[in-house]
Short mmCIF file of C-alpha atoms in Angstrom, two decimals:
data_model
loop_
_atom_site.label_atom_id
_atom_site.label_comp_id
_atom_site.label_asym_id
_atom_site.label_seq_id
_atom_site.Cartn_x
_atom_site.Cartn_y
_atom_site.Cartn_z
CA UNK H 265 0.00 0.00 0.00
CA UNK H 266 1.56 3.35 -0.99
CA UNK H 267 2.25 5.80 1.80
CA UNK H 268 -0.25 8.65 1.68
CA UNK H 269 0.37 12.00 3.37
CA UNK H 270 -2.36 14.62 3.24
CA UNK H 271 -1.72 18.18 4.41
CA UNK H 272 -4.26 20.98 4.32
CA UNK H 273 -3.96 24.70 5.14
CA UNK H 274 -6.61 27.44 5.16
CA UNK H 275 -6.88 30.80 3.47
CA UNK H 276 -7.15 34.10 5.29
CA UNK H 277 -8.81 37.49 5.50
CA UNK H 278 -6.88 40.44 6.93
CA UNK H 279 -9.03 42.38 9.36
CA UNK H 280 -6.57 45.20 9.97
CA UNK H 281 -2.86 45.84 9.42
CA UNK H 282 -2.35 45.41 5.66
CA UNK H 283 0.61 47.40 4.33
CA UNK H 284 1.49 48.69 7.82
CA UNK H 285 2.67 45.23 8.89
CA UNK H 286 5.45 45.61 6.33
CA UNK H 287 6.84 48.31 8.61
CA UNK H 288 6.45 46.16 11.74
CA UNK H 289 2.95 47.26 12.81
CA UNK H 290 0.60 44.76 14.50
CA UNK H 291 -2.38 43.26 12.71
CA UNK H 292 -5.39 40.98 12.92
CA UNK H 293 -6.31 38.18 10.55
CA UNK H 294 -8.78 35.30 10.47
CA UNK H 295 -8.40 31.88 8.86
CA UNK H 296 -11.04 31.00 6.25
CA UNK H 297 -12.23 27.44 5.65
CA UNK H 298 -11.04 27.42 2.03
CA UNK H 299 -8.13 24.98 1.88
CA UNK H 300 -5.07 24.23 -0.17
CA UNK H 301 -4.07 20.56 -0.21
CA UNK H 302 -0.78 18.70 -0.69
CA UNK H 303 -0.77 14.90 -1.05
CA UNK H 304 2.27 12.66 -1.23
CA UNK H 305 1.95 9.05 -2.41
CA UNK H 306 4.86 6.62 -2.73
CA UNK H 307 5.65 5.22 -6.18
CA UNK H 308 7.40 2.09 -7.33
CA UNK H 309 10.73 2.67 -9.05
CA UNK H 310 12.90 5.77 -8.98
CA UNK H 311 10.86 8.46 -10.73
CA UNK H 312 8.90 11.26 -9.11
CA UNK H 313 5.85 13.18 -10.28
CA UNK H 314 4.38 16.59 -9.54
CA UNK H 315 0.67 16.59 -10.37
CA UNK H 316 -1.57 19.67 -10.50
CA UNK H 317 -5.15 18.34 -10.42
CA UNK H 318 -6.51 21.88 -10.95
CA UNK H 319 -5.07 21.91 -14.48
CA UNK H 320 -4.70 18.18 -15.15
CA UNK H 321 -0.95 18.58 -15.78
CA UNK H 322 1.81 16.23 -14.61
CA UNK H 323 5.59 16.74 -14.52
CA UNK H 324 8.43 14.33 -13.83
CA UNK H 325 11.42 15.16 -11.64
CA UNK H 326 14.24 13.67 -9.62
CA UNK H 327 15.63 14.80 -6.30
CA UNK H 328 19.01 16.53 -6.55
CA UNK H 329 21.49 16.33 -3.63
CA UNK H 330 21.74 19.58 -1.67
CA UNK H 331 18.98 21.26 -3.65
CA UNK H 332 15.51 20.07 -4.57
CA UNK H 333 13.68 18.79 -7.64
CA UNK H 334 15.22 18.76 -11.10
CA UNK H 335 12.66 18.58 -13.86
CA UNK H 336 12.89 15.91 -16.54
CA UNK H 337 11.33 16.88 -19.84
CA UNK H 338 8.79 19.71 -19.71
CA UNK H 339 9.31 22.23 -16.90
CA UNK H 340 6.19 23.19 -14.93
CA UNK H 341 7.25 26.83 -14.77
CA UNK H 342 5.34 28.73 -12.09
CA UNK H 343 3.40 25.57 -11.16
CA UNK H 344 6.63 24.05 -9.86
CA UNK H 345 7.79 27.03 -7.82
CA UNK H 346 6.17 25.93 -4.53
CA UNK H 347 7.93 22.56 -4.64
CA UNK H 348 11.23 24.11 -5.73
CA UNK H 349 11.18 26.72 -2.96
CA UNK H 350 9.99 24.48 -0.14
CA UNK H 351 12.29 21.56 -0.97
CA UNK H 352 15.35 23.76 -1.39
CA UNK H 353 14.85 25.60 1.90
CA UNK H 354 14.18 22.39 3.84
CA UNK H 355 17.24 20.77 2.27
CA UNK H 356 19.52 23.71 3.06
CA UNK H 357 18.31 23.66 6.67
CA UNK H 358 19.02 19.93 6.97
CA UNK H 359 15.35 19.04 7.39
CA UNK H 360 15.04 16.70 4.40
CA UNK H 361 16.99 13.45 4.09
CA UNK H 362 19.65 13.11 1.43
CA UNK H 363 18.27 12.80 -2.08
CA UNK H 364 19.22 9.12 -2.20
CA UNK H 365 17.14 8.46 0.93
CA UNK H 366 13.96 10.14 -0.32
CA UNK H 367 11.40 7.65 -1.63
CA UNK H 368 10.03 7.90 -5.14
CA UNK H 369 6.77 9.78 -4.80
CA UNK H 370 3.85 11.49 -6.46
CA UNK H 371 3.13 14.98 -5.11
CA UNK H 372 -0.27 16.53 -5.81
CA UNK H 373 -0.90 20.23 -5.16
CA UNK H 374 -4.36 21.73 -5.42
CA UNK H 375 -5.78 25.19 -4.73
CA UNK H 376 -9.06 24.72 -6.59
CA UNK H 377 -11.10 26.02 -3.64
CA UNK H 378 -9.39 29.42 -4.00
CA UNK H 379 -10.74 29.94 -7.51
CA UNK H 380 -14.08 30.28 -9.18
CA UNK H 381 -15.18 30.17 -12.79
CA UNK H 382 -16.42 33.47 -14.22
CA UNK H 383 -19.41 33.85 -16.53
CA UNK H 384 -17.08 33.77 -19.55
CA UNK H 385 -15.44 30.53 -18.41
CA UNK H 386 -12.24 32.09 -17.05
CA UNK H 387 -10.65 30.77 -13.84
CA UNK H 388 -10.59 33.67 -11.35
CA UNK H 389 -8.45 33.79 -8.20
CA UNK H 390 -10.45 34.90 -5.16
CA UNK H 391 -7.59 36.51 -3.22
CA UNK H 392 -7.73 34.52 0.02
CA UNK H 393 -4.03 33.66 0.22
CA UNK H 394 -3.80 30.56 -1.98
CA UNK H 395 -0.04 30.78 -2.54
CA UNK H 396 0.68 31.00 1.20
CA UNK H 397 -1.74 28.16 1.95
CA UNK H 398 -0.16 25.79 -0.59
CA UNK H 399 3.33 26.59 0.68
CA UNK H 400 2.24 25.82 4.25
CA UNK H 401 0.46 22.60 3.23
CA UNK H 402 3.39 21.40 1.09
CA UNK H 403 5.94 22.20 3.79
CA UNK H 404 3.86 20.25 6.31
CA UNK H 405 3.65 17.28 3.94
CA UNK H 406 7.38 17.30 3.15
CA UNK H 407 8.24 17.48 6.85
CA UNK H 408 6.01 14.48 7.50
CA UNK H 409 7.80 12.68 4.64
CA UNK H 410 11.06 13.48 6.46
CA UNK H 411 9.74 11.99 9.70
CA UNK H 412 8.40 15.12 11.42
CA UNK H 413 11.56 16.87 12.65
CA UNK H 414 10.99 18.79 15.86
CA UNK H 415 10.29 22.44 15.03
CA UNK H 416 8.86 25.34 16.98
CA UNK H 417 5.97 27.21 15.44
CA UNK H 418 8.25 30.20 14.91
CA UNK H 419 10.79 28.05 13.05
CA UNK H 420 8.06 26.55 10.85
CA UNK H 421 6.69 30.04 10.15
CA UNK H 422 10.16 31.29 9.21
CA UNK H 423 10.66 28.41 6.75
CA UNK H 424 7.27 28.92 5.13
CA UNK H 425 7.73 32.70 4.95
CA UNK H 426 11.08 32.29 3.21
CA UNK H 427 9.55 29.92 0.66
CA UNK H 428 6.53 32.15 0.10
CA UNK H 429 8.63 35.28 -0.37
CA UNK H 430 10.59 33.47 -3.07
CA UNK H 431 7.32 32.83 -4.88
CA UNK H 432 6.45 36.53 -4.66
CA UNK H 433 9.77 37.95 -5.75
CA UNK H 434 10.96 38.69 -2.22
CA UNK H 435 7.89 40.61 -1.03
CA UNK H 436 5.21 39.83 1.52
CA UNK H 437 4.66 40.27 5.24
CA UNK H 438 4.01 36.62 6.07
CA UNK H 439 0.66 37.37 7.74
CA UNK H 440 -1.12 34.91 5.43
CA UNK H 441 1.54 32.26 6.16
CA UNK H 442 1.27 32.67 9.95
CA UNK H 443 -2.52 32.57 9.79
CA UNK H 444 -2.52 29.42 7.65
CA UNK H 445 -0.27 27.67 10.17
CA UNK H 446 -2.09 28.79 13.31
CA UNK H 447 -5.73 28.97 12.20
CA UNK H 448 -8.55 30.67 14.09
CA UNK H 449 -8.26 34.40 14.61
CA UNK H 450 -4.79 35.75 15.28
CA UNK H 451 -3.12 38.93 16.46
CA UNK H 452 0.06 39.44 14.48
CA UNK H 453 3.31 40.80 15.87
CA UNK H 454 6.83 40.66 14.47
CA UNK H 455 10.14 39.26 15.68
CA UNK H 456 12.38 42.26 15.14
CA UNK H 457 15.48 40.16 15.84
CA UNK H 458 15.00 38.42 12.48
CA UNK H 459 16.10 41.58 10.67
CA UNK H 460 14.26 44.31 8.78
CA UNK H 461 14.42 42.55 5.39
CA UNK H 462 12.84 39.29 6.56
CA UNK H 463 10.73 39.78 9.69
CA UNK H 464 9.06 36.66 11.06
CA UNK H 465 5.41 37.20 12.00
CA UNK H 466 4.25 35.76 15.29
CA UNK H 467 0.59 34.76 15.42
CA UNK H 468 -1.12 34.74 18.80
CA UNK H 469 -4.63 33.23 18.89
CA UNK H 470 -7.33 35.64 20.08
CA UNK H 471 -11.01 35.07 20.79
CA UNK H 472 -13.71 36.34 18.47
CA UNK H 473 -15.67 39.18 20.15
CA UNK H 474 -19.11 37.86 21.14
CA UNK H 475 -21.26 40.48 19.42
CA UNK H 476 -19.14 41.01 16.32
CA UNK H 477 -20.40 40.01 12.88
CA UNK H 478 -18.15 40.13 9.83
CA UNK H 479 -19.51 39.91 6.29
CA UNK H 480 -16.85 39.27 3.64
CA UNK H 481 -17.77 40.30 0.09
CA UNK H 482 -16.09 39.53 -3.22
CA UNK H 483 -15.27 42.58 -5.30
CA UNK H 484 -15.61 40.62 -8.53
CA UNK H 485 -12.00 41.39 -9.49
CA UNK H 486 -8.69 39.65 -8.82
CA UNK H 487 -5.84 41.86 -7.66
CA UNK H 488 -2.09 41.42 -8.11
CA UNK H 489 -0.55 41.78 -4.65
CA UNK H 490 3.08 41.78 -5.93
CA UNK H 491 2.28 44.64 -8.35
CA UNK H 492 0.70 46.71 -5.59
CA UNK H 493 3.59 46.04 -3.23
CA UNK H 494 5.94 47.14 -6.01
CA UNK H 495 4.16 50.51 -6.18
CA UNK H 496 4.39 50.85 -2.40
CA UNK H 497 8.11 50.05 -2.57
CA UNK H 498 8.61 52.73 -5.21
CA UNK H 499 6.87 55.26 -2.96
CA UNK H 500 9.06 54.31 0.00
CA UNK H 501 12.24 54.60 -2.07
CA UNK H 502 11.16 57.93 -3.55
CA UNK H 503 10.00 59.61 -0.32
CA UNK H 504 11.10 57.72 2.78
CA UNK H 505 9.93 60.43 5.19
CA UNK H 506 6.34 60.51 3.85
CA UNK H 507 6.28 56.71 3.74
CA UNK H 508 7.32 56.54 7.40
CA UNK H 509 4.68 59.11 8.36
CA UNK H 510 1.91 57.09 6.71
CA UNK H 511 3.15 53.86 8.30
CA UNK H 512 3.28 55.48 11.74
CA UNK H 513 -0.36 56.61 11.54
CA UNK H 514 -1.54 53.27 10.20
CA UNK H 515 0.44 51.43 12.86
CA UNK H 516 -1.17 53.49 15.62
CA UNK H 517 -4.66 52.67 14.31
CA UNK H 518 -3.76 48.99 13.96
CA UNK H 519 -2.51 48.89 17.54
CA UNK H 520 -5.75 50.48 18.76
CA UNK H 521 -7.77 47.93 16.79
CA UNK H 522 -5.87 44.98 18.27
CA UNK H 523 -6.28 46.34 21.81
CA UNK H 524 -10.00 46.96 21.27
CA UNK H 525 -10.43 43.45 19.83
CA UNK H 526 -8.80 41.86 22.86
CA UNK H 527 -11.00 43.92 25.19
CA UNK H 528 -14.15 43.18 23.13
CA UNK H 529 -14.61 46.94 22.88
CA UNK H 530 -16.55 47.01 19.61
CA UNK H 531 -17.06 50.76 19.65
CA UNK H 532 -13.31 51.24 19.95
CA UNK H 533 -12.71 48.57 17.31
CA UNK H 534 -15.01 50.22 14.78
CA UNK H 535 -13.44 53.61 15.46
CA UNK H 536 -9.92 52.21 14.96
CA UNK H 537 -10.87 50.39 11.76
CA UNK H 538 -12.57 53.50 10.39
CA UNK H 539 -9.38 55.43 11.15
CA UNK H 540 -7.33 52.71 9.50
CA UNK H 541 -9.46 52.82 6.37
CA UNK H 542 -9.00 56.62 6.23
CA UNK H 543 -5.25 56.13 6.62
CA UNK H 544 -5.23 53.63 3.76
CA UNK H 545 -6.98 56.21 1.59
CA UNK H 546 -4.31 58.79 2.34
CA UNK H 547 -1.56 56.27 1.61
CA UNK H 548 -3.28 55.26 -1.63
CA UNK H 549 -3.59 58.87 -2.75
CA UNK H 550 0.09 59.53 -2.00
CA UNK H 551 1.55 56.33 -3.45
CA UNK H 552 -0.87 55.53 -6.29
CA UNK H 553 -1.18 51.90 -5.20
CA UNK H 554 -4.74 51.36 -6.42
CA UNK H 555 -6.23 50.06 -3.15
CA UNK H 556 -9.63 51.72 -3.50
CA UNK H 557 -11.01 50.45 -6.79
CA UNK H 558 -14.51 51.43 -7.97
CA UNK H 559 -15.76 48.02 -6.90
CA UNK H 560 -14.58 48.62 -3.32
CA UNK H 561 -16.27 52.03 -3.31
CA UNK H 562 -19.52 50.34 -4.32
CA UNK H 563 -19.19 47.71 -1.59
CA UNK H 564 -18.44 50.44 0.94
CA UNK H 565 -21.54 52.44 -0.03
CA UNK H 566 -23.79 49.46 0.65
CA UNK H 567 -22.12 48.79 4.01
CA UNK H 568 -22.41 52.41 5.15
CA UNK H 569 -26.05 52.54 4.08
CA UNK H 570 -26.74 49.73 6.55
CA UNK H 571 -24.66 51.30 9.33
CA UNK H 572 -21.68 48.95 9.11
CA UNK H 573 -17.95 49.70 8.96
CA UNK H 574 -16.17 48.73 5.73
CA UNK H 575 -12.61 48.36 4.47
CA UNK H 576 -10.75 46.37 1.80
CA UNK H 577 -9.16 43.22 3.19
CA UNK H 578 -5.54 42.66 2.25
CA UNK H 579 -3.90 44.50 -0.63
CA UNK H 580 -7.17 45.91 -2.01
CA UNK H 581 -7.63 46.81 -5.66
CA UNK H 582 -10.06 43.91 -5.89
CA UNK H 583 -10.33 40.60 -4.03
CA UNK H 584 -12.37 40.84 -0.79
CA UNK H 585 -13.71 43.60 1.41
CA UNK H 586 -15.10 43.21 4.91
CA UNK H 587 -18.10 44.87 6.57
CA UNK H 588 -18.27 44.76 10.38
CA UNK H 589 -21.20 45.36 12.71
CA UNK H 590 -22.34 44.55 16.26
CA UNK H 591 -25.87 43.75 15.03
CA UNK H 592 -26.91 40.39 13.62
CA UNK H 593 -29.91 42.11 12.04
CA UNK H 594 -27.61 44.51 10.20
CA UNK H 595 -25.36 41.63 9.16
CA UNK H 596 -28.30 39.77 7.64
CA UNK H 597 -29.52 42.92 5.93
CA UNK H 598 -26.02 43.37 4.48
CA UNK H 599 -26.00 39.84 3.08
CA UNK H 600 -29.42 40.40 1.55
CA UNK H 601 -28.43 43.80 0.15
CA UNK H 602 -25.22 42.51 -1.41
CA UNK H 603 -27.00 39.52 -2.92
CA UNK H 604 -29.69 41.79 -4.39
CA UNK H 605 -26.91 43.85 -6.01
CA UNK H 606 -25.41 40.71 -7.56
CA UNK H 607 -22.42 40.74 -5.21
CA UNK H 608 -21.07 37.44 -3.88
CA UNK H 609 -20.82 37.05 -0.11
CA UNK H 610 -18.19 34.62 1.21
CA UNK H 611 -19.97 31.48 2.40
CA UNK H 612 -16.93 29.74 3.92
CA UNK H 613 -16.67 29.52 7.69
CA UNK H 614 -14.33 31.86 9.54
CA UNK H 615 -11.94 30.90 12.37
CA UNK H 616 -10.97 27.72 10.47
CA UNK H 617 -8.39 25.33 11.94
CA UNK H 618 -4.80 25.83 10.81
CA UNK H 619 -2.35 23.43 9.16
CA UNK H 620 -3.27 19.75 9.51
CA UNK H 621 -1.20 16.78 8.37
CA UNK H 622 -2.43 13.17 8.27
CA UNK H 623 -0.79 9.87 7.39
CA UNK H 624 2.82 9.07 6.67
CA UNK H 625 3.43 6.13 8.98
CA UNK H 626 5.96 6.13 11.79
CA UNK H 627 7.22 9.42 13.12
CA UNK H 628 10.89 10.07 13.82
CA UNK H 629 12.82 13.11 15.00
CA UNK H 630 15.41 14.94 12.92
CA UNK H 631 17.66 17.75 14.16
CA UNK H 632 16.00 21.16 14.11
CA UNK H 633 17.54 24.16 12.44
CA UNK H 634 19.32 25.19 15.62
#
């Protein structure tokens, strides 16, 4: 019977802290029950396969000592980047056995739940952190293949963040990675000892306020987070003082929101999030990032009409927005109002469990990264 390892990791919604976390500000995020999956099955012989069920494509590779997969025949291009990044980082850190000791295997990676099919038949990415979720799931599966070396959550987060940043050209805060690992609702802080270029987010679970309702709505448009981060980077490099001023104001609002969340002070939370949204608008106007697209303005109008607080979630420019209220009646009216306007409301459960790994046979310990 072939060994079967199944690892699953959730998506995320950022509640507050987007962009400002890149400058070390705190944040809040919630795991969404939309899951990326990595499966590893043993194969007879010496060949290995990477399979992408979402596209029906399959690629052959062999393990290379001191590195990772080497493709044989057709290269998977971007489809192979998660495996390349995760395997290389785990190998360099001594967390994967030597290439000769790795069994022949079939690795399946799927993020189908993070996409939907548009009316014209195009596959549209929803913007819930699919790339971070697949990196976390694949890393979990590869570590189980290696016998589950003993790692702290911070060490696992650092590995996954490094792999995910490689996928995104070196950018990204790691909030989506930390949320996918931890699950639930998390307050995000940063380990400043890891250095300014590669901060490691620390995710601390927090309870969901009892009277808070959150309605997540799809803008109808996919956004390119790397492109928006590139525009932010250009603004920082062109006017460091103004960049720092914007980050300071956003960071203050984010800190107030986290404190209010912990205290279940919904009035204070709504005030802080409203201030954060205003700060994002000022940053967007100064840097030309494109956070507040026409679709987000439309979603905001509907939320304000019902007395809720609204902001884009994550990079903005498309993807999801969130409306928050302390009234279940208002929340239901929001869902009805959005549906009547032809706007999709996220149906997936919030506060989803984090990374889970099943199967793989006997566990054994390997040295940690030190």
